[in-house]
Coordinates of N, CA, C and O in Angstrom, one line a residue:
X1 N 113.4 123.5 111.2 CA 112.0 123.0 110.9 C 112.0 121.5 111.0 O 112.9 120.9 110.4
X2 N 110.8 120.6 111.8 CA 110.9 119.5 111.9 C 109.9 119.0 110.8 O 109.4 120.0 110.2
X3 N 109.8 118.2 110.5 CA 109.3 117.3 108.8 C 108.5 116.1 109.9 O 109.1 115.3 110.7
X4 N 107.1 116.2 109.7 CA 106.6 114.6 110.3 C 106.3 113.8 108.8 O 106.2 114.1 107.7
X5 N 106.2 112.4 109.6 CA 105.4 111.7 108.3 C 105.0 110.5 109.0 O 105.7 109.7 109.6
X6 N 103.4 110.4 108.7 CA 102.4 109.3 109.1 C 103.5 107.9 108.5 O 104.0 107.9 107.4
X7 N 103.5 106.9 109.5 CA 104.4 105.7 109.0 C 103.0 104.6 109.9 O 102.3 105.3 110.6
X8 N 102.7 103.5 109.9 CA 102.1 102.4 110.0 C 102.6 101.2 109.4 O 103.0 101.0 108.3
X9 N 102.8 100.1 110.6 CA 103.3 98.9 110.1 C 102.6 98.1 110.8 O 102.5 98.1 112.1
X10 N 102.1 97.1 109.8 CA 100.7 96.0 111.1 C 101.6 94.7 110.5 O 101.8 94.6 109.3
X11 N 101.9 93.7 111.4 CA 102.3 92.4 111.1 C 101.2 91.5 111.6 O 100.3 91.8 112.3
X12 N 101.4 90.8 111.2 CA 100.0 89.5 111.4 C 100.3 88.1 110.5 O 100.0 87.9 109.3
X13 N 100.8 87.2 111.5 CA 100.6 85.9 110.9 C 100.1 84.9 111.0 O 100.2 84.4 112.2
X14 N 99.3 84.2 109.9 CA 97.9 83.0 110.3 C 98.8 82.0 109.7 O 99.7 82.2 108.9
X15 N 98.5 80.9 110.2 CA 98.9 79.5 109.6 C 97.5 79.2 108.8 O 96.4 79.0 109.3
X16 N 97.9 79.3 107.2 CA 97.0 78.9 106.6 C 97.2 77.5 105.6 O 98.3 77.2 105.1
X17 N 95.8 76.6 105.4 CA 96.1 75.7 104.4 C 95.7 76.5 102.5 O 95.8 77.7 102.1
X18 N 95.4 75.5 102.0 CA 95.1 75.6 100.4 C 93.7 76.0 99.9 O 93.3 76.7 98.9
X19 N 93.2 75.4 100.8 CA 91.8 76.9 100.9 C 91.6 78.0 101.4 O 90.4 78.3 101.3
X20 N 92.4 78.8 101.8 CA 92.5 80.0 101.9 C 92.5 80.9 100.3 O 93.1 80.8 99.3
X21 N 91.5 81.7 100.9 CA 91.6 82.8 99.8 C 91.9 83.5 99.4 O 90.9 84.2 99.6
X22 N 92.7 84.3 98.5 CA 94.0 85.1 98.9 C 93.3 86.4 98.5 O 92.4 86.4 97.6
X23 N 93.7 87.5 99.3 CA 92.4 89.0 98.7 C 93.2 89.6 97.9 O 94.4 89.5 97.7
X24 N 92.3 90.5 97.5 CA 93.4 91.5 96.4 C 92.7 93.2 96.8 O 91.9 93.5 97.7
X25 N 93.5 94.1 95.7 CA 92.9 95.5 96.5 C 91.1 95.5 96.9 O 90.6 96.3 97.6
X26 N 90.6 94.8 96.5 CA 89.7 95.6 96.5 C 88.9 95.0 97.6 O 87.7 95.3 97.9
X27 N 89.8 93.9 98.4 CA 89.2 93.5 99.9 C 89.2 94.6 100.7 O 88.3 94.9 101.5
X28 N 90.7 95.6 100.5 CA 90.9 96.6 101.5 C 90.1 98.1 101.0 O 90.6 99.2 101.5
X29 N 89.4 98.2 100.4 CA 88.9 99.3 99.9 C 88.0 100.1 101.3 O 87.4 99.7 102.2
X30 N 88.2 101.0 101.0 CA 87.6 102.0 102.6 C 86.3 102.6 101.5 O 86.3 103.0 100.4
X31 N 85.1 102.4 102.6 CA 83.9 103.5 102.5 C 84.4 105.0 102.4 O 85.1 105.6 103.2
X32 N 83.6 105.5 101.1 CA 83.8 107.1 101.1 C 83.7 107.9 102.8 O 82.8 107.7 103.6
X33 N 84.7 108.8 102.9 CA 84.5 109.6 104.2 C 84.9 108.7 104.9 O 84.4 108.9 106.0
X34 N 85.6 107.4 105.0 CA 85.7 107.0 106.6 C 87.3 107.2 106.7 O 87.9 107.3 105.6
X35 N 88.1 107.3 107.9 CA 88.8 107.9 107.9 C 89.4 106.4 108.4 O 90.6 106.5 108.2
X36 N 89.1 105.4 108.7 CA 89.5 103.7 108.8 C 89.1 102.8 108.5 O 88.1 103.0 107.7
X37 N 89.4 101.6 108.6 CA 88.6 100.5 107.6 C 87.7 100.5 108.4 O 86.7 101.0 107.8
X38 N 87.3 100.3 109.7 CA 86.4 100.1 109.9 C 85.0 101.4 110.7 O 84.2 101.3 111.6
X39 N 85.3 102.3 109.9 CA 84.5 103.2 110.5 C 84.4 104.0 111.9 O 83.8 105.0 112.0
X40 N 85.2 103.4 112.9 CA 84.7 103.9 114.4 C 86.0 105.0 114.8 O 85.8 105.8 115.7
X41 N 87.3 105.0 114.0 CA 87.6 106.1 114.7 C 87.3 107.8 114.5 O 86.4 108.3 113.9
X42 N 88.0 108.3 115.0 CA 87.8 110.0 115.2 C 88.2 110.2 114.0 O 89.0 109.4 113.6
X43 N 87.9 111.4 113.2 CA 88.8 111.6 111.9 C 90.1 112.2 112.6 O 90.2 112.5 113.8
X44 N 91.4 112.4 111.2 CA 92.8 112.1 111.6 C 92.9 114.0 111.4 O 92.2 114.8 110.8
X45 N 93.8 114.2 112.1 CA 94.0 115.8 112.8 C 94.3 116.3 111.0 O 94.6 115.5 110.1
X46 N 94.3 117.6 110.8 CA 95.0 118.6 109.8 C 96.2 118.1 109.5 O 96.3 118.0 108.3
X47 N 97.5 117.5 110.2 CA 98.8 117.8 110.3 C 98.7 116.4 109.8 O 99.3 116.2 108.8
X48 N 98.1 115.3 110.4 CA 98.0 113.9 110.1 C 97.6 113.5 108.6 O 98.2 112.6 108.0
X49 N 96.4 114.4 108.2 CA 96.2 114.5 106.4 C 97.5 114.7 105.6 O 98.2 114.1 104.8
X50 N 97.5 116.2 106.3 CA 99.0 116.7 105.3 C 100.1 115.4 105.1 O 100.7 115.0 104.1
X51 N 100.3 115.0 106.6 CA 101.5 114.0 106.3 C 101.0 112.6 105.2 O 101.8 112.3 104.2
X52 N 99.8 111.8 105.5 CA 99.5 110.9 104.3 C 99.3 111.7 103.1 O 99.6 111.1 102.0
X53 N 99.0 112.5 103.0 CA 99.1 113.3 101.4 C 100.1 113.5 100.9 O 99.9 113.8 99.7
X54 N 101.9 113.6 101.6 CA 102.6 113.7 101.4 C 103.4 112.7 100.7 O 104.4 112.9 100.0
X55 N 103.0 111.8 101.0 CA 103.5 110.3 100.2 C 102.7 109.8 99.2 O 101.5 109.5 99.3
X56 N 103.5 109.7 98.4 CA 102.9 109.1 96.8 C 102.5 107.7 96.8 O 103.2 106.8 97.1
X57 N 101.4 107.7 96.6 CA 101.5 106.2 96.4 C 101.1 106.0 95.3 O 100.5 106.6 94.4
X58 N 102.1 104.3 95.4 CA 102.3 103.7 94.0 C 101.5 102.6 93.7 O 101.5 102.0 92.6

């Protein structure tokens, strides 16, 4: 039996000064029902659910 699991890793680095504003959760918060931050993709297959539901988050 093979075992999947949804993994995602986004790197991104800004040269920032001292005004920058640092976010906290609730910059990344997703719209009810969207399946991305920003709304436009396709929702994520049955098998793709199962796997993000499979990890706990802390």
């Amino acid at each position: 039996m093979i075992e999947t699991s949804a993994i995602e890793h986004t790197a991104e680095v800004l040269q920032v000064d001292e005004t920058y504003r640092v976010g906290g959760p609730e910059d990344w918060a997703w719209a009810p029902g969207r399946s991305d931050q920003r709304g436009i993709a396709p929702p994520k297959t049955v098998a793709c659910t199962r796997a993000h539901l499979a990890v706990p988050v802390l």
